[in-house]
Tab-separated table of C-alpha atoms and ligand atoms in Angstrom:
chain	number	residue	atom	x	y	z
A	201	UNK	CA	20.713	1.190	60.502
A	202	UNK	CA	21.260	3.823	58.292
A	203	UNK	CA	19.770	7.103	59.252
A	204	UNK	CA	19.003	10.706	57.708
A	205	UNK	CA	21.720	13.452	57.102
A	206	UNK	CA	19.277	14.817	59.694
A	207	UNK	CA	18.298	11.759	62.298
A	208	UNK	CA	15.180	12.912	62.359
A	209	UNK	CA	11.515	12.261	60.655
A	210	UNK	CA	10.829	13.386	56.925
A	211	UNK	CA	8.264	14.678	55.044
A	212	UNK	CA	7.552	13.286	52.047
A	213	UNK	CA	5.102	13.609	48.978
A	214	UNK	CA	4.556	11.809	46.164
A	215	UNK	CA	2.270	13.658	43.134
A	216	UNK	CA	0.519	11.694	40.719
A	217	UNK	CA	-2.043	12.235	38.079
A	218	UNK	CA	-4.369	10.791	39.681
A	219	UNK	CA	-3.961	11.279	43.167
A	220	UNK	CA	-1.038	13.554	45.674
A	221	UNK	CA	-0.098	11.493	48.589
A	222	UNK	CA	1.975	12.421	51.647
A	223	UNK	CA	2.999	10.921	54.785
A	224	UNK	CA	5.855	10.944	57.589
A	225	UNK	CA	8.463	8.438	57.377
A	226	UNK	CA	10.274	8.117	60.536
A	227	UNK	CA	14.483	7.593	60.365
A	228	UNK	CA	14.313	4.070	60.117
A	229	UNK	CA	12.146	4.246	56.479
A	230	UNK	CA	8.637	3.415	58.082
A	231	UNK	CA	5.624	5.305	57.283
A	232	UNK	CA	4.050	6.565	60.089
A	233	UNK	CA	1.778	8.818	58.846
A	234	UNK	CA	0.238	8.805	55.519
A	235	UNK	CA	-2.775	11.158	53.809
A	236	UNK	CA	-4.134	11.075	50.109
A	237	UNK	CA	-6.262	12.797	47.998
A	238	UNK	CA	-7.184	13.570	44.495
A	239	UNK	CA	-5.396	15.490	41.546
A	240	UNK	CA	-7.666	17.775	40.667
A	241	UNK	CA	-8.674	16.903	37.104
A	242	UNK	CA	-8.144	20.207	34.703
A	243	UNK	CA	-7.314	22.304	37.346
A	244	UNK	CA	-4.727	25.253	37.258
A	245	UNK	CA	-1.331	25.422	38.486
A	246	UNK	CA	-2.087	27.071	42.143
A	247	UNK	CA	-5.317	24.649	42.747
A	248	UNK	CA	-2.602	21.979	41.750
A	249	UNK	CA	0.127	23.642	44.152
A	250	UNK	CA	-2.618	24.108	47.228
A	251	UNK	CA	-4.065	20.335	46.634
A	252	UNK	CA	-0.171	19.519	47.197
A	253	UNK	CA	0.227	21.897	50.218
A	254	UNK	CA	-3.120	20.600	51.592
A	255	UNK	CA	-2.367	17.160	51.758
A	256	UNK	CA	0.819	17.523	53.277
A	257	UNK	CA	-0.708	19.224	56.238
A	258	UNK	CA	-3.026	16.435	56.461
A	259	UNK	CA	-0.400	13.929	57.399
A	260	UNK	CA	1.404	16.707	59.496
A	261	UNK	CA	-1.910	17.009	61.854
A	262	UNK	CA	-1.568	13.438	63.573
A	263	UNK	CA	1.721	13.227	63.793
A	264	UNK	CA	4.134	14.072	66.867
A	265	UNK	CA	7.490	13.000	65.476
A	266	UNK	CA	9.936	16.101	64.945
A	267	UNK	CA	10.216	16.758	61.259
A	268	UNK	CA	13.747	17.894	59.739
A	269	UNK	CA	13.381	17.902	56.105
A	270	UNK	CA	10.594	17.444	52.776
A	271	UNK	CA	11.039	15.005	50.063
A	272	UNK	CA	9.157	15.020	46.956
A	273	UNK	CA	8.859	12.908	44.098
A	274	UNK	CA	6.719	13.985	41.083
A	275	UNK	CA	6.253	12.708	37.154
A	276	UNK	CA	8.935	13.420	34.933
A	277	UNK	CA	10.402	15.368	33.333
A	278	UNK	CA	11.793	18.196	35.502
A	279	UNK	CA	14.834	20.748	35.681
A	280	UNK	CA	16.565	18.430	38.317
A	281	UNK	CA	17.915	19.036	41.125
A	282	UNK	CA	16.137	22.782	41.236
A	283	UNK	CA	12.857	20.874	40.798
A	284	UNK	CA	11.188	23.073	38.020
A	285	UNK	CA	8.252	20.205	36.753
A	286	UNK	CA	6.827	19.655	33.782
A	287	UNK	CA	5.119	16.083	34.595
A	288	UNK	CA	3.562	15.532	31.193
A	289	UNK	CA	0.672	14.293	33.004
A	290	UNK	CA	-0.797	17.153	34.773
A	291	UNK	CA	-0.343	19.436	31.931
A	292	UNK	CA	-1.157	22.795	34.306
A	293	UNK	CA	2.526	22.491	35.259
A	294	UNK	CA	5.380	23.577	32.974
A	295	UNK	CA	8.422	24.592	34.584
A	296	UNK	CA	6.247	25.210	37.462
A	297	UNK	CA	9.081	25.459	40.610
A	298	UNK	CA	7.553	23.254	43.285
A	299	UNK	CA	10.363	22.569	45.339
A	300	UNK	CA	10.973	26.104	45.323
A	301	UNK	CA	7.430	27.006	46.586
A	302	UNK	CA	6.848	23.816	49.169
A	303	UNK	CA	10.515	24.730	50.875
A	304	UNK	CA	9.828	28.167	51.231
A	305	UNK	CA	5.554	27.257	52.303
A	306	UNK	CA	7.138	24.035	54.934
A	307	UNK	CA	10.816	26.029	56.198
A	308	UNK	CA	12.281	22.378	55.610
A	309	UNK	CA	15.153	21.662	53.546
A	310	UNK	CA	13.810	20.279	50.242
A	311	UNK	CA	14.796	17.317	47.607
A	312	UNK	CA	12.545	16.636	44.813
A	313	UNK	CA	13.214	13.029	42.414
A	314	UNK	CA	11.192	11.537	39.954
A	315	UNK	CA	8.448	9.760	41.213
A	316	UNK	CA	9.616	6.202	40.088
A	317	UNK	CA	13.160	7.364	40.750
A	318	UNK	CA	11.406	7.287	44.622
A	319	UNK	CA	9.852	4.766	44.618
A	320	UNK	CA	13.210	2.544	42.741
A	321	UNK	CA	14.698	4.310	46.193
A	322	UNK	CA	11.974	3.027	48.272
A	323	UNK	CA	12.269	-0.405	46.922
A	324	UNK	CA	16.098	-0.334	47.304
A	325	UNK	CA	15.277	0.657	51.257
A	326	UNK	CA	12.606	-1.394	52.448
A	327	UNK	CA	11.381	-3.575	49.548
A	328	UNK	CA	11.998	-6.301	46.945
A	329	UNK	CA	15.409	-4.560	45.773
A	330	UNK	CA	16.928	-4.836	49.389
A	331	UNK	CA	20.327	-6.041	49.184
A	332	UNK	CA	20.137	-5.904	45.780
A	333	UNK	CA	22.785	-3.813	43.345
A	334	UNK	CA	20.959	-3.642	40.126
A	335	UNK	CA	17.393	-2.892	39.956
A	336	UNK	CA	14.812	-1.143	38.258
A	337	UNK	CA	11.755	0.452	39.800
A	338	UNK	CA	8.455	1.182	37.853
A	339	UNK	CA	5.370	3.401	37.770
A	340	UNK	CA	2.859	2.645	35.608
A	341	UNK	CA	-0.241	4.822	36.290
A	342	UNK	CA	-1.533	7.383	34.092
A	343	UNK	CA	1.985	8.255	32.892
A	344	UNK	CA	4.639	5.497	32.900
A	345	UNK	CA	7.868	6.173	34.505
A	346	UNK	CA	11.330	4.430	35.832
A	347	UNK	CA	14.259	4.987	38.085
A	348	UNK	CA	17.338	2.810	38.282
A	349	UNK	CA	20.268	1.583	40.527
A	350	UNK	CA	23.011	0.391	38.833
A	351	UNK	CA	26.380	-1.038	40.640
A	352	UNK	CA	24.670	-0.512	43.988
A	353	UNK	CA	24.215	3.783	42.927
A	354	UNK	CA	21.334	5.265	41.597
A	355	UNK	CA	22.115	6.696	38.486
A	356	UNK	CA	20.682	10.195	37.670
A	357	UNK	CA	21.705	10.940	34.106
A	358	UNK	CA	23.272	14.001	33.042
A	359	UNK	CA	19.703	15.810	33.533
A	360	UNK	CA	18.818	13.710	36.711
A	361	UNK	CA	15.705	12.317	33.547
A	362	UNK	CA	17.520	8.364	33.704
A	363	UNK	CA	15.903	5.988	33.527
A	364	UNK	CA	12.722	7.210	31.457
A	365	UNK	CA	11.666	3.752	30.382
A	366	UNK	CA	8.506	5.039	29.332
A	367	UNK	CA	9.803	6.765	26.129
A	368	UNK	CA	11.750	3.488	25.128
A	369	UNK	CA	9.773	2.423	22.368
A	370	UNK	CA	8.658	-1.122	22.058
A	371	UNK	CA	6.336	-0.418	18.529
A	372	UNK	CA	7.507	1.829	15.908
A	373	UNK	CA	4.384	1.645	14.330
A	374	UNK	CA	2.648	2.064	17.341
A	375	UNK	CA	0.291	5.173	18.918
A	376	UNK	CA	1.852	8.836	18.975
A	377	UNK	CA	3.202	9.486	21.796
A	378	UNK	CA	2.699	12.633	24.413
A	379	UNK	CA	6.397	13.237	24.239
A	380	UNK	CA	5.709	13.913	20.533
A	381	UNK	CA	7.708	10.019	19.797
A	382	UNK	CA	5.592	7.203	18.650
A	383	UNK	CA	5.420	3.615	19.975
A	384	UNK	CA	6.526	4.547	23.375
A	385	UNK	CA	5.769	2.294	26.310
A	386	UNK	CA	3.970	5.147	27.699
A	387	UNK	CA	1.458	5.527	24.745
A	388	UNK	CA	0.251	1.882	24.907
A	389	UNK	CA	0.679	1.262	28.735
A	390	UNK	CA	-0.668	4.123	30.467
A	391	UNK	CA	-4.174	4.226	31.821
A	392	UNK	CA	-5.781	6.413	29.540
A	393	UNK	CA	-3.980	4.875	26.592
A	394	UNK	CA	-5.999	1.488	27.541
A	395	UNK	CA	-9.127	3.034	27.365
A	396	UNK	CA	-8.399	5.023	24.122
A	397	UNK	CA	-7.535	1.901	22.628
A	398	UNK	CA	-10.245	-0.164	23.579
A	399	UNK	CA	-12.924	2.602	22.211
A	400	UNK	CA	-11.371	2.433	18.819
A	401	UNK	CA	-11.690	-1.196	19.080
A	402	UNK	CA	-15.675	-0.940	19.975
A	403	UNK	CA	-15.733	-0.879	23.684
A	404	UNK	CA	-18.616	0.908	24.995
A	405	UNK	CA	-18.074	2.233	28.834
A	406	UNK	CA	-21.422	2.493	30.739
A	407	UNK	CA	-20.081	4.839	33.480
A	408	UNK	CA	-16.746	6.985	33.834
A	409	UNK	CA	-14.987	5.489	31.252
A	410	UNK	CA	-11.662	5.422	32.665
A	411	UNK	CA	-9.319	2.595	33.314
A	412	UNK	CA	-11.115	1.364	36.345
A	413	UNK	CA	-13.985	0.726	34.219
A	414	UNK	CA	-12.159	-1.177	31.959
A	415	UNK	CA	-10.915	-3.393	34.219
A	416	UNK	CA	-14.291	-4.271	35.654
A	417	UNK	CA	-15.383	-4.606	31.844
A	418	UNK	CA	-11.877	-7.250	31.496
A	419	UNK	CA	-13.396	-9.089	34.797
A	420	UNK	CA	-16.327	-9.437	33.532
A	421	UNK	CA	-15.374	-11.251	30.693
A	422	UNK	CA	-15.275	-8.874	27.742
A	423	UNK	CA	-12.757	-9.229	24.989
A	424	UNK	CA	-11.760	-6.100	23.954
A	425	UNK	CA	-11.241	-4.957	27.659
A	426	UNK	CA	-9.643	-7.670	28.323
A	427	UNK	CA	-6.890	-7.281	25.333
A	428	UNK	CA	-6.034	-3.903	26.150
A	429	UNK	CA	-4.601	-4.393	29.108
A	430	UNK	CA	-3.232	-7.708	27.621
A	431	UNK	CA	-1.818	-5.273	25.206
A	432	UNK	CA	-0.466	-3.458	28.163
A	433	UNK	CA	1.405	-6.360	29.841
A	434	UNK	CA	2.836	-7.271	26.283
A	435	UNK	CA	4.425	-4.241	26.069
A	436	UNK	CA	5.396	-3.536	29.543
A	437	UNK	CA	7.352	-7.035	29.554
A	438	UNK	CA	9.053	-6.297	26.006
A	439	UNK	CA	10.630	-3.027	27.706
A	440	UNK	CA	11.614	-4.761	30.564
A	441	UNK	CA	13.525	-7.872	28.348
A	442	UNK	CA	15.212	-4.890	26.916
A	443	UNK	CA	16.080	-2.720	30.125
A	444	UNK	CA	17.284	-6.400	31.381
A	445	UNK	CA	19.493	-7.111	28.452
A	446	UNK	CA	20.870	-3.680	28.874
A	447	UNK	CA	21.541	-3.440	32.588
A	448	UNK	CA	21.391	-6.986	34.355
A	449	UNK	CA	19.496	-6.735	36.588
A	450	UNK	CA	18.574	-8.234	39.334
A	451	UNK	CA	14.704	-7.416	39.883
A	452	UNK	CA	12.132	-4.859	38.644
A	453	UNK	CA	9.643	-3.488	41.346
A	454	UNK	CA	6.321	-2.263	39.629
A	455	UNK	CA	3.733	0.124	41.398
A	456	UNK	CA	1.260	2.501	40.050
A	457	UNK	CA	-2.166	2.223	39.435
A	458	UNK	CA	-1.306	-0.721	37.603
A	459	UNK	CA	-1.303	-2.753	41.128
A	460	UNK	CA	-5.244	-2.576	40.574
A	461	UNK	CA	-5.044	-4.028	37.461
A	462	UNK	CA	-2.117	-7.022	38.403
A	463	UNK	CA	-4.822	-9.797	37.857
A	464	UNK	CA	-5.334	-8.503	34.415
A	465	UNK	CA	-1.472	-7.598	33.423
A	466	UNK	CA	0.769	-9.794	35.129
A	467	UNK	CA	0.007	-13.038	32.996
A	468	UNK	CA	0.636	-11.507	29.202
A	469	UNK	CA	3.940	-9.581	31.301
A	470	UNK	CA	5.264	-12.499	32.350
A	471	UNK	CA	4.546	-14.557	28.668
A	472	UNK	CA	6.002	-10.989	26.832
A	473	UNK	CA	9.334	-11.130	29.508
A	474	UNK	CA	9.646	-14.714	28.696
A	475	UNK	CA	9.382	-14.752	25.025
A	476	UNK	CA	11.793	-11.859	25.061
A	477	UNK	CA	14.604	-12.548	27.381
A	478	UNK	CA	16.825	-14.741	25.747
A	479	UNK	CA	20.124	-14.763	27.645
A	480	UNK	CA	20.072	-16.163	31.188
A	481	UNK	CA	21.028	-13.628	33.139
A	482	UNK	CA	18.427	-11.466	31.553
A	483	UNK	CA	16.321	-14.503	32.536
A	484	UNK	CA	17.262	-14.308	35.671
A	485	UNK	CA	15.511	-10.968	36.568
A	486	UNK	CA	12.777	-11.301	39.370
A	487	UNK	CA	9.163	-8.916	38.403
A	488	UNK	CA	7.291	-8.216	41.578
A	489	UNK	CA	4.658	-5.583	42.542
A	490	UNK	CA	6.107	-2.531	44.419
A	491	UNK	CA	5.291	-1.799	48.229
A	492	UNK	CA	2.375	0.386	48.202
A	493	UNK	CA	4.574	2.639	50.301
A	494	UNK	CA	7.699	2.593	47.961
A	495	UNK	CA	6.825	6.261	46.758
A	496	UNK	CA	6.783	7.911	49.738
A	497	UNK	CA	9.633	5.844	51.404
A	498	UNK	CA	11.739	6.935	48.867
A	499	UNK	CA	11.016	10.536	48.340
A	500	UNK	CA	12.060	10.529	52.072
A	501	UNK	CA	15.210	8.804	51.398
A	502	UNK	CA	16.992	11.784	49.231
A	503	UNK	CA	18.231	12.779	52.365
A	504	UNK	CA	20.172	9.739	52.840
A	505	UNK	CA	23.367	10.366	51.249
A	506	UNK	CA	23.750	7.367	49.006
A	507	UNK	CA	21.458	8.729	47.037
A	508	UNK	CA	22.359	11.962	46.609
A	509	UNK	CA	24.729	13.491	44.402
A	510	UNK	CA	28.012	15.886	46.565
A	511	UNK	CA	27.178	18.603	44.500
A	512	UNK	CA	23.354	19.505	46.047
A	513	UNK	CA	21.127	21.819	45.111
A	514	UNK	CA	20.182	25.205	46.649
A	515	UNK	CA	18.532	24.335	49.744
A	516	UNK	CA	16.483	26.768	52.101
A	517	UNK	CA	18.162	27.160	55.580
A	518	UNK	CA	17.263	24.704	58.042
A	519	UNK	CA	14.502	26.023	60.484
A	520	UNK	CA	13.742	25.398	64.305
A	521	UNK	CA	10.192	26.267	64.072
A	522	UNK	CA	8.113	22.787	62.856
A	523	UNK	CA	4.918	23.520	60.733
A	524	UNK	CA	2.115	24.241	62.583
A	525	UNK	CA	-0.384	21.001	62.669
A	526	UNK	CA	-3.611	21.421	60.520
A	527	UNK	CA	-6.233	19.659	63.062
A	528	UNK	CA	-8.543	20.842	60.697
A	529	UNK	CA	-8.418	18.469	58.132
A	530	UNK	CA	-8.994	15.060	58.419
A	531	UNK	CA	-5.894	12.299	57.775
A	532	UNK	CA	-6.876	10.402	55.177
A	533	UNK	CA	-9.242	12.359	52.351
A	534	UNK	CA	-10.781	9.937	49.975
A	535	UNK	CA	-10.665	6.150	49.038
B	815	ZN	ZN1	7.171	9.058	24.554
């Protein structure tokens, strides 16, 4: 079994748009503790930063394992390995230093990844892409993001940004784009891009008006909610044809608040992959869903050394002292 550079239990977090998880994964990649709660909507950077820190100490309150180390993976982009983020989706952060801040708030020795680049990690560990040399692991949520392992390594990029298949652009005519591109994947397949396109094609929500809605407006049998996120499996199987073309590979593992939606995505992915992927071994590629626990799994897995680059970042000194449990607050915070 392969174990941590430290043998023992890691902290890890994984921070979303929509929601900030964390949990305890023990040296043999299981999660044994897990918490979650929301991303504050519009909130500044410290609420952002104390949501973060709060939810960590959640999953530190019921757990007894020692804890050696904190793993983090958050929305792209970022100044990587220092782990200054910019995740375009929670807009309160620019070049705010959160691996910085949680190493010096936790005393643990601190990697931060991109959030898909985790969960590709986690997937590679535990999941679909065990045993596997060439895969690609996806979030699709309210940003859409990628990480890749190529020839068995996981490949960084000369910024540590690889592997951002949400700016590869599958319709040059298609919707500006956040990165300031157009007819990214990202600005037809993310969550809020579904909804923005079905209210310029004369859906009406009732309630919230978010994604969630829409799906329940797709289940329920109407046609414009149910082409957007037809429009969103179209698109999300044309990039991954092309990623498969480019890379061979072997599977792609997809997770995100997309997993909700599977029923509603899968079937125009699959017809989009198909229609796309011309050369066998492009055919060959497997698309499955992505553990639910992929994220955190992986963030905990920088530590292992495969994937890790020799040339690490600043790192705080390891500490005796663990973090003090926060009884307080209870495990698991919404949902
Ligand atoms: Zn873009």
């Amino acid at each position: 079994m392969i174990t941590t550079s430290f043998g023992g239990a890691t902290l890890a977090l994984d921070v979303g748009g929509t929601k900030m998880a964390a949990g305890v994964v023990s040296a043999g990649h299981r999660l044994v503790e897990y918490a979650v709660t929301p991303t504050p909507v519009g909130a500044d950077a410290e609420t952002l930063y104390d949501t973060a820190v709060f939810v960590l100490n959640a999953a530190l309150s019921a757990n007894s394992l020692p804890v050696a180390a904190l793993g983090i993976g958050c929305g792209g982009p970022m100044a990587w390995p220092l782990g200054d983020v910019s995740p375009l989706n929670i807009p309160a952060w620019r070049d705010f230093p959160l691996r910085d801040r949680l190493a010096e708030e936790f005393g643990l020795p601190t990697r931060i990844h991109n959030d898909a680049i985790c969960l590709t990690i986690g997937e590679h560990l535990m999941g679909a892409g065990q045993g596997q040399d060439n895969i690609l692991g996806m979030v699709v949520s309210t940003g859409v993001g990628g990480g890749l392992i190529a020839d068995g390594r996981l490949v960084h990029g000369s910024s540590g940004n690889a592997g951002h298949i949400g700016h590869v652009v599958v319709d040059p005519t298609g919707p500006i784009c956040e990165c300031g591109g157009r007819g990214c994947l990202e600005a037809i397949a993310r969550g809020p891009a579904l909804v923005d396109w079905a209210r310029l094609n004369g859906w009406e929500p009732a309630g919230s008006g978010d994604a969630v809605e829409l799906a329940g407006a797709a289940r329920a049998g109407d046609p414009v909610a149910t082409a957007a996120f037809r429009r969103c499996g179209t698109a999300v199987g044309t990039a991954i044809a092309s990623s498969a073309a480019l890379l061979d590979l072997q599977s792609v593992s997809i997770g995100g608040g997309i997993s909700h939606a599977a029923d509603l995505i899968l079937p125009s992915l699959y017809d989009a992959f198909r229609r796309h992927a011309g050369l066998r071994f492009v055919q060959r590629c497997r698309i499955v869903l992505a553990s639910p626990d992929a994220g955190l799994i992986g963030a905990a897995g920088l530590f292992l050394d495969q994937y890790w680059p020799e040339a690490d970042a600043p790192s705080p000194p390891p500490v005796t002292r663990l973090p003090e449990p926060a009884g307080k607050h209870p495990r698991i915070l919404l949902q």
